[in-house]
Coordinates of N, CA, C and O in Angstrom, one line a residue:
X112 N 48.4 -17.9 30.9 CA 47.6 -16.7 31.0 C 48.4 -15.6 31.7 O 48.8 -15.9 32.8
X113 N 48.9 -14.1 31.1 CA 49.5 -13.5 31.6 C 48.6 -12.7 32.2 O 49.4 -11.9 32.6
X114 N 47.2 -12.3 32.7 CA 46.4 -11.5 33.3 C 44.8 -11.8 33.6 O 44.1 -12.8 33.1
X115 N 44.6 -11.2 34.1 CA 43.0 -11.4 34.0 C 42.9 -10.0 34.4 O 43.7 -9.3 34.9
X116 N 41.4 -9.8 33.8 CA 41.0 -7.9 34.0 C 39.8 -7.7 34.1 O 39.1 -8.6 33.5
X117 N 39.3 -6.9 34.7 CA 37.7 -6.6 34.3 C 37.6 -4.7 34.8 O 38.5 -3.9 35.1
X118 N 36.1 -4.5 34.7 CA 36.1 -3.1 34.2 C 34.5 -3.3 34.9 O 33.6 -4.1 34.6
X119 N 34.5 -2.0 36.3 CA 33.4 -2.2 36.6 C 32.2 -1.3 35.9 O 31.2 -1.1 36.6
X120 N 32.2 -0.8 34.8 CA 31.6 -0.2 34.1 C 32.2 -0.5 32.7 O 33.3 -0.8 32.2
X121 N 30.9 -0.1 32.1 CA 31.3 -0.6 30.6 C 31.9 0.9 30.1 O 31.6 1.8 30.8
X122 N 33.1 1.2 28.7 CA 33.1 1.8 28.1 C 34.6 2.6 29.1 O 35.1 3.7 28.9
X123 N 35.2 1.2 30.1 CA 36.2 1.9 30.4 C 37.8 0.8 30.3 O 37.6 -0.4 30.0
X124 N 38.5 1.1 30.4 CA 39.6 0.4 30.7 C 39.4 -0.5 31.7 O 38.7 -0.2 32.7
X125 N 40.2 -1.8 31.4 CA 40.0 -3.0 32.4 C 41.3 -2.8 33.2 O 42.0 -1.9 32.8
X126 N 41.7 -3.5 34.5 CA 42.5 -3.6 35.4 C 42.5 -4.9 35.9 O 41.5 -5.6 36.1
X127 N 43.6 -5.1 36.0 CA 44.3 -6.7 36.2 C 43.6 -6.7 37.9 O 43.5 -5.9 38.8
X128 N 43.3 -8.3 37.8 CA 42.9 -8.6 39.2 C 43.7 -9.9 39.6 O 43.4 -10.3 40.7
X129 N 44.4 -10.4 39.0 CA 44.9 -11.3 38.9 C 44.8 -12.6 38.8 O 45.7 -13.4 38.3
X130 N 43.0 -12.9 39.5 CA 42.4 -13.8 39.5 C 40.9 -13.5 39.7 O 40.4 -12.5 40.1
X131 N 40.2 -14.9 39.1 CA 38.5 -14.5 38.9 C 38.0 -15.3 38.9 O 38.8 -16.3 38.9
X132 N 36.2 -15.6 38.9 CA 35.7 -16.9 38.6 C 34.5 -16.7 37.2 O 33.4 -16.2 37.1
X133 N 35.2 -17.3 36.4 CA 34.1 -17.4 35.1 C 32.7 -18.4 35.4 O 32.7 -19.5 35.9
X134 N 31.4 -17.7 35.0 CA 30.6 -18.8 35.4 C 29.7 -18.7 34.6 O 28.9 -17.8 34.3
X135 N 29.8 -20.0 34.2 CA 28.7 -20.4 33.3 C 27.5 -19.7 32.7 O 26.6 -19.5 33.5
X136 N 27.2 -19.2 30.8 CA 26.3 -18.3 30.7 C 26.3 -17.0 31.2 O 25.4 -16.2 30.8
X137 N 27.4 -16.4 32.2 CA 27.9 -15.6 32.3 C 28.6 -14.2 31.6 O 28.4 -13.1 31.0
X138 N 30.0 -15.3 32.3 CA 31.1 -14.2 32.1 C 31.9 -14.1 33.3 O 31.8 -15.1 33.9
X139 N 32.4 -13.6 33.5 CA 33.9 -12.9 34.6 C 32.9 -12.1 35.5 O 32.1 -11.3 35.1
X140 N 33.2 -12.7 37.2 CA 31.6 -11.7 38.1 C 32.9 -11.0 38.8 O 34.1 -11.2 39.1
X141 N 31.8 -10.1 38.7 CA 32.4 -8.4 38.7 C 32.4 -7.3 37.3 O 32.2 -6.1 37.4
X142 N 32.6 -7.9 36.4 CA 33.1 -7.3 34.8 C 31.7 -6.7 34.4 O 30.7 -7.3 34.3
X143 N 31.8 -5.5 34.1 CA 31.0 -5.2 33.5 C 30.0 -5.5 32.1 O 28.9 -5.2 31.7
X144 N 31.5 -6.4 31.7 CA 30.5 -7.4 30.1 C 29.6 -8.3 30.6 O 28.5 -8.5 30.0
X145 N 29.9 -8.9 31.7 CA 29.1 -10.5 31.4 C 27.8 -10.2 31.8 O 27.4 -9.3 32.5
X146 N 27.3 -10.9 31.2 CA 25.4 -11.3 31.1 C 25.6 -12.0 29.9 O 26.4 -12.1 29.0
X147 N 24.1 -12.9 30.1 CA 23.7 -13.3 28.8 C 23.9 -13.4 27.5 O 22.9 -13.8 26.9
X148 N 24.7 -13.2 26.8 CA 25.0 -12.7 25.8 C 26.2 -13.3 25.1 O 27.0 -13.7 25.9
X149 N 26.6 -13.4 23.6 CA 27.9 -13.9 23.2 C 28.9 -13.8 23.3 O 29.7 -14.6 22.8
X150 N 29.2 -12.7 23.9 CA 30.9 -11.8 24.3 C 30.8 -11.0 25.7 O 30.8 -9.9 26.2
X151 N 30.7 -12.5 26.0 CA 30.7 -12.8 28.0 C 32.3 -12.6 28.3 O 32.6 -12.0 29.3
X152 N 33.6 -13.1 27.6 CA 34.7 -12.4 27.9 C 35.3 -13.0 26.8 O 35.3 -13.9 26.1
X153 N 36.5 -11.2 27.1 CA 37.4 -11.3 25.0 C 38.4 -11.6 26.0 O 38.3 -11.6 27.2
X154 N 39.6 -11.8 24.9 CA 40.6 -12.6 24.7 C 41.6 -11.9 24.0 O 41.4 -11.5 22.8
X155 N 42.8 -11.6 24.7 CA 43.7 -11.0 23.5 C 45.4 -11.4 23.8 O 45.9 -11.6 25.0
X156 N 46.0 -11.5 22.9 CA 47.3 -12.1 22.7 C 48.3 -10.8 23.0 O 48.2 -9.7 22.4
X157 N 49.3 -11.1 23.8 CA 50.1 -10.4 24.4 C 51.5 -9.9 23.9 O 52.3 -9.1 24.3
X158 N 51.0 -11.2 22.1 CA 52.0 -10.7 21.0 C 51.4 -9.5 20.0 O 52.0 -8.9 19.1
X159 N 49.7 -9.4 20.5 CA 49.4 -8.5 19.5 C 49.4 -7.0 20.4 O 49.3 -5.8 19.9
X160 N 49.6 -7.4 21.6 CA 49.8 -5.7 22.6 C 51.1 -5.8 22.4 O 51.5 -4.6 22.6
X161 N 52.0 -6.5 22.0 CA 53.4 -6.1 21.5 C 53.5 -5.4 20.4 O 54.4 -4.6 20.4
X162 N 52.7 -5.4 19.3 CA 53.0 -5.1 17.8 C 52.6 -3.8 18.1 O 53.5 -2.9 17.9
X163 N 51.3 -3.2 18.6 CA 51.1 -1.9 19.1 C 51.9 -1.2 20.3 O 51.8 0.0 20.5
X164 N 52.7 -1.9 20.8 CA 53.7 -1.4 22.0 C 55.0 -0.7 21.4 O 55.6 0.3 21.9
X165 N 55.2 -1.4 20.1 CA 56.6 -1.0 19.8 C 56.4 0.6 19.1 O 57.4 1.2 18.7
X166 N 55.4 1.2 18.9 CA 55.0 2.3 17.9 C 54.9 3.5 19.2 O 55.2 4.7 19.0
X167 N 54.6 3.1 20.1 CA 54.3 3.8 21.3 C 55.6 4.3 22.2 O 56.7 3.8 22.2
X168 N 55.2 5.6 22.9 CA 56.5 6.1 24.2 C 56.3 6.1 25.5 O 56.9 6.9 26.2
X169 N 55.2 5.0 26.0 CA 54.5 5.0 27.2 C 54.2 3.4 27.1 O 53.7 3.0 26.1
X170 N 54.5 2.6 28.2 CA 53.9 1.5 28.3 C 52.8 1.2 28.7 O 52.3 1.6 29.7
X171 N 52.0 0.1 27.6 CA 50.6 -0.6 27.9 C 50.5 -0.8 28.8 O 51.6 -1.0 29.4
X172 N 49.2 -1.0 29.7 CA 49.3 -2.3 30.9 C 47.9 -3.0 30.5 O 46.9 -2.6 29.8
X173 N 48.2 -4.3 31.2 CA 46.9 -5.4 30.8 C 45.3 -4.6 31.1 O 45.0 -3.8 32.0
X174 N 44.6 -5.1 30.2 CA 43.3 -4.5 30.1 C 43.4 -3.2 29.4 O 42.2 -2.9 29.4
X175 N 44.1 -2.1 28.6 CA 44.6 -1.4 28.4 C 43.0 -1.3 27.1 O 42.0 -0.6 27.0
X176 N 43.4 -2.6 26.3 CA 42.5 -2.9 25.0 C 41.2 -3.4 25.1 O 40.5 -3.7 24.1
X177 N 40.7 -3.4 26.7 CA 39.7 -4.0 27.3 C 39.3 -5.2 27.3 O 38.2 -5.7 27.4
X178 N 40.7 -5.6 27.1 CA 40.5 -7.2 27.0 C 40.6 -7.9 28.6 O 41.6 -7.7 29.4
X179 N 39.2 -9.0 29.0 CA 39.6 -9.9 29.8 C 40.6 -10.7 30.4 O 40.9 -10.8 31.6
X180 N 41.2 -11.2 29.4 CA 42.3 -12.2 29.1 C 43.2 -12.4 28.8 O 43.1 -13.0 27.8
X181 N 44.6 -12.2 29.1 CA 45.8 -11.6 28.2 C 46.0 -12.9 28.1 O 45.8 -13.6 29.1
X182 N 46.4 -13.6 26.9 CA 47.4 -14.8 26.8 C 48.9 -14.8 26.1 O 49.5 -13.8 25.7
X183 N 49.4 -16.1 26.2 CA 50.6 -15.9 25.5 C 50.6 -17.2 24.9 O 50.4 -18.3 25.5
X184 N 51.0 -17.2 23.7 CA 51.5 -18.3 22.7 C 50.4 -19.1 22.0 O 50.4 -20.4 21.9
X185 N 49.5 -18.3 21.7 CA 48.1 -18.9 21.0 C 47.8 -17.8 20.2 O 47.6 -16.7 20.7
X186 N 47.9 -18.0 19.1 CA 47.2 -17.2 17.9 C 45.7 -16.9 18.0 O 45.0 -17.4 17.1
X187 N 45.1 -16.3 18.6 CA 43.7 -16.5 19.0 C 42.8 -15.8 17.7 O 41.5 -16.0 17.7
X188 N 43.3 -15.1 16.8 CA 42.4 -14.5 15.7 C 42.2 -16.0 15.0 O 41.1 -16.3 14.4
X189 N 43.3 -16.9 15.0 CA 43.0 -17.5 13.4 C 42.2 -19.0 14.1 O 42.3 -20.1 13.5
X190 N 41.7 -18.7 15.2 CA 40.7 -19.9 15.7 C 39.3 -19.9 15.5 O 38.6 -19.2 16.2
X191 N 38.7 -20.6 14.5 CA 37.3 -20.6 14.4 C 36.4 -20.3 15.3 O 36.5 -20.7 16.4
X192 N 35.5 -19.7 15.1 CA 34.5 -19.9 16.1 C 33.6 -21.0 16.2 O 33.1 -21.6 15.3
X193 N 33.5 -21.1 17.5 CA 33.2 -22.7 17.8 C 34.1 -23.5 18.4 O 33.7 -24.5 19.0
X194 N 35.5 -23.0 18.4 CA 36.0 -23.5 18.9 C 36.3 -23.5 20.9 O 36.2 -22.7 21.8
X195 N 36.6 -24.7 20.8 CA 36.1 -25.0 22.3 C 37.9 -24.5 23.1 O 38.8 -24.2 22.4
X196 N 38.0 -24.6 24.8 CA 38.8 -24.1 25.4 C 39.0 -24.4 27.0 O 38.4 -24.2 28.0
X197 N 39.8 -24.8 26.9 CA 39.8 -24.4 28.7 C 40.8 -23.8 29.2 O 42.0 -24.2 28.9
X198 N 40.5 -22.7 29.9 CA 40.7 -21.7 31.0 C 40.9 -21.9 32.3 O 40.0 -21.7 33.1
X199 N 42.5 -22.4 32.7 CA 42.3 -22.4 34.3 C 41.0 -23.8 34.3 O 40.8 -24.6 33.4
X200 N 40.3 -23.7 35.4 CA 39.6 -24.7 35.6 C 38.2 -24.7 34.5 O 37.6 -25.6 34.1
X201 N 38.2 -23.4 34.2 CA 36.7 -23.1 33.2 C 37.1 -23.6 32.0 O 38.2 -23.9 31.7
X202 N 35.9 -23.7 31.1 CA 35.7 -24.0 30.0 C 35.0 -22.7 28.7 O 34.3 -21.8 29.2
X203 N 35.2 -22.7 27.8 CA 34.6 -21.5 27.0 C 34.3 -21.9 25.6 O 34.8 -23.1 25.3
X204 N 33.6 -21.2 24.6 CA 33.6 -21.0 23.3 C 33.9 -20.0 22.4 O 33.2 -19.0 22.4
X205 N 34.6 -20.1 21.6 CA 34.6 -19.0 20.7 C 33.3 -18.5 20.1 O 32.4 -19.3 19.7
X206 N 33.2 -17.1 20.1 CA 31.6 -17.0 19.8 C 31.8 -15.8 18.6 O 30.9 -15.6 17.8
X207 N 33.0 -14.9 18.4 CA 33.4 -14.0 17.6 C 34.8 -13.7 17.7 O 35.5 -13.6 18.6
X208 N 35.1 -13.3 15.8 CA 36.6 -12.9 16.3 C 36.5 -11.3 16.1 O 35.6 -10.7 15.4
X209 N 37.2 -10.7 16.6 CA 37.2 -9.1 16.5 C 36.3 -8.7 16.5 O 35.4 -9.5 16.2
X210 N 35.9 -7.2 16.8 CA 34.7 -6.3 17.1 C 34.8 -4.5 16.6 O 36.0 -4.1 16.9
X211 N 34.2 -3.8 16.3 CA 34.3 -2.5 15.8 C 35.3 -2.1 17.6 O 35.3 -2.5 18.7
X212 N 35.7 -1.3 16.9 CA 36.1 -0.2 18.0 C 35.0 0.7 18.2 O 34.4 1.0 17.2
X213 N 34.7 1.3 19.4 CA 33.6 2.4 19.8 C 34.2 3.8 19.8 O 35.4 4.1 20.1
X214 N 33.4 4.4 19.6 CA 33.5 5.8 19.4 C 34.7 6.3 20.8 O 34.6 5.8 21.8
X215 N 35.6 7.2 20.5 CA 36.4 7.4 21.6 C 37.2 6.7 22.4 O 37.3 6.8 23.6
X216 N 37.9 5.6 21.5 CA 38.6 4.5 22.6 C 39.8 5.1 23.0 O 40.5 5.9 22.3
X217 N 39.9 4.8 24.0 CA 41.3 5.4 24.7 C 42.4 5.3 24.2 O 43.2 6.2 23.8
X218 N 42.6 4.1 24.2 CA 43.8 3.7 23.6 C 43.9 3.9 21.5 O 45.0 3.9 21.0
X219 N 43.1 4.1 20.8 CA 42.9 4.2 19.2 C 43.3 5.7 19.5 O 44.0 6.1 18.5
X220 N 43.2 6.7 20.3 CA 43.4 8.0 20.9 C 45.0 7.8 20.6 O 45.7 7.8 19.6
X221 N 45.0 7.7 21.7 CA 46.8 7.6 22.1 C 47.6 6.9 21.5 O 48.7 7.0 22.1
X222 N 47.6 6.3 20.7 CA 48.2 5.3 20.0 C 47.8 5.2 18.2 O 48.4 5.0 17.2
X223 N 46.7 5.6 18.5 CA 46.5 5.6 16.7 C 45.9 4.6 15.9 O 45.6 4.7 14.7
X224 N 45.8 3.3 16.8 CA 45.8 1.9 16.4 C 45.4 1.3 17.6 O 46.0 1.6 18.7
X225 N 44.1 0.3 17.3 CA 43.7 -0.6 18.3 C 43.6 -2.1 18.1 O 43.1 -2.5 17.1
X226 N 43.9 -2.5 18.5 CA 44.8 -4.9 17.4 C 43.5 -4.7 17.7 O 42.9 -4.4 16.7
X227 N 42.5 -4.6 19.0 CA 41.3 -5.7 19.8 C 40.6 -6.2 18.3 O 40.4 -7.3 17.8
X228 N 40.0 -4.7 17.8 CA 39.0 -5.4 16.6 C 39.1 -6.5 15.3 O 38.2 -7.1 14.7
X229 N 40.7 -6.4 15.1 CA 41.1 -6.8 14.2 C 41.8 -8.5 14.9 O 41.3 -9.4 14.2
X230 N 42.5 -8.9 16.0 CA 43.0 -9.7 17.0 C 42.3 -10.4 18.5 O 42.5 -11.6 18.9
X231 N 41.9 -9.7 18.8 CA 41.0 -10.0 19.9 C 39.7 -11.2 19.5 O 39.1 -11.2 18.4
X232 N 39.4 -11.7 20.2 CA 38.0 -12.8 20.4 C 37.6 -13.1 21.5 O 38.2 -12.8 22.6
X233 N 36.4 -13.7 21.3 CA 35.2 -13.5 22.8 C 35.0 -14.7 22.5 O 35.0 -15.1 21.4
X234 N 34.7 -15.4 23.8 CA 33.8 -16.3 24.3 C 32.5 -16.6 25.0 O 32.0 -15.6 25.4
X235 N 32.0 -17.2 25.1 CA 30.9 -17.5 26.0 C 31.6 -18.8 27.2 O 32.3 -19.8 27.0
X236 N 31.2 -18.4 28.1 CA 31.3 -19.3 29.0 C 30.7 -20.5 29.3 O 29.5 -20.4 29.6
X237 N 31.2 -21.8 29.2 CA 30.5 -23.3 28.8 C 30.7 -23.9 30.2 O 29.7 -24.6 30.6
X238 N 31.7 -23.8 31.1 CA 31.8 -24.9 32.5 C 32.6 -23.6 33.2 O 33.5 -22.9 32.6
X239 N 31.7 -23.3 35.0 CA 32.2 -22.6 35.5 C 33.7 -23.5 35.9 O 34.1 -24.6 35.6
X240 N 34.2 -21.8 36.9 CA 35.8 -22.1 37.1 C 36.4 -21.0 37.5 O 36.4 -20.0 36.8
X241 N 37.1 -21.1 38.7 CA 38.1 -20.1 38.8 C 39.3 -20.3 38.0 O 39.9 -21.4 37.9
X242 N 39.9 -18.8 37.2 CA 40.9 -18.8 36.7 C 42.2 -17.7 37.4 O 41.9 -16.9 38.3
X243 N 43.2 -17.8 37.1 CA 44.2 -16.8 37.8 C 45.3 -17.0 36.8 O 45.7 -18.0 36.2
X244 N 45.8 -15.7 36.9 CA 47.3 -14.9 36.1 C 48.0 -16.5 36.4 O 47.9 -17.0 37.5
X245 N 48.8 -17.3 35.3 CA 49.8 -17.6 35.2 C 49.0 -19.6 34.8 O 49.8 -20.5 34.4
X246 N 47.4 -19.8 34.9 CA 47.1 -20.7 34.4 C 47.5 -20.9 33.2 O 48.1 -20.1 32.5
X247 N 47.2 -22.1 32.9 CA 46.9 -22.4 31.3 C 45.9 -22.5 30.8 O 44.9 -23.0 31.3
X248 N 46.0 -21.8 29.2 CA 45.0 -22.0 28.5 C 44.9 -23.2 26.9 O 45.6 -23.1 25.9
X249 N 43.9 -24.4 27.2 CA 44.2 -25.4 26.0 C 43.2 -25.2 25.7 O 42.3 -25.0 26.4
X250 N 43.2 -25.2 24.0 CA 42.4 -25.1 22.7 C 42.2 -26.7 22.4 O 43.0 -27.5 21.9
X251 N 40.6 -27.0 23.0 CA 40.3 -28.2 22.7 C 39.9 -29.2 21.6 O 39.9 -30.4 21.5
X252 N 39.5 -27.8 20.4 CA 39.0 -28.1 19.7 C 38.1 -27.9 19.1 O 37.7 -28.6 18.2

């Protein structure tokens, strides 16, 4: 895991914290996503903030796409949903892949192009767990 991020308000840019605790039916506490709901925390691959990096004259930084989770070396679009995870000591589910972009995103602004909707996936949270920048993440199944 190359980050962890959260956003204490919805509808802004995340900022790396470096570390967090996911909890169960949740979400990431502090983050303004988690509650109840199926996209308690997204997920995005640090090869797909690459493909939008190289078009750009300003460097990204993690959370940039308002993603929770930066990883590296997991194709995270082409994982079913349902599929199961562990996180650092937590556990998760895939619950969707990609999501609309919202009106005014910052980054679809400045850049022209946003991967999250098309690359990005969310979880639900199945077994609490603190996670932190540099864990691993295994695709259980």
């Amino acid at each position: 895991m190359k980050a962890v991020c959260i956003s204490e308000e919805k509808g802004q840019q995340k900022h790396d914290i470096g570390e967090a605790y996911l909890r169960a039916d949740h979400g990431i506490e502090g983050d303004a996503h988690a509650g109840k709901w199926h996209r308690q925390v997204s997920l995005l691959a640090a090869e797909s903030v690459a493909k939008v990096q190289k078009a750009l004259d300003f460097q990204l930084k993690s959370g940039d796409f308002a993603e929770n989770i930066l990883t590296e070396g997991i194709e995270l679009f082409t994982l079913p949903v349902g599929t199961k995870m562990k996180i650092g000591q937590a556990e998760g589910e895939v619950t969707q892949i990609g999501k609309e972009c919202h009106q005014g995103c910052a980054i679809r602004e400045l850049a022209g192009d946003c991967v999250m909707p098309r690359e990005g996936i969310f979880i639900k949270v199945t077994k609490s767990g603190p996670v932190k920048t540099g864990d691993e993440i295994k695709v259980l199944g």
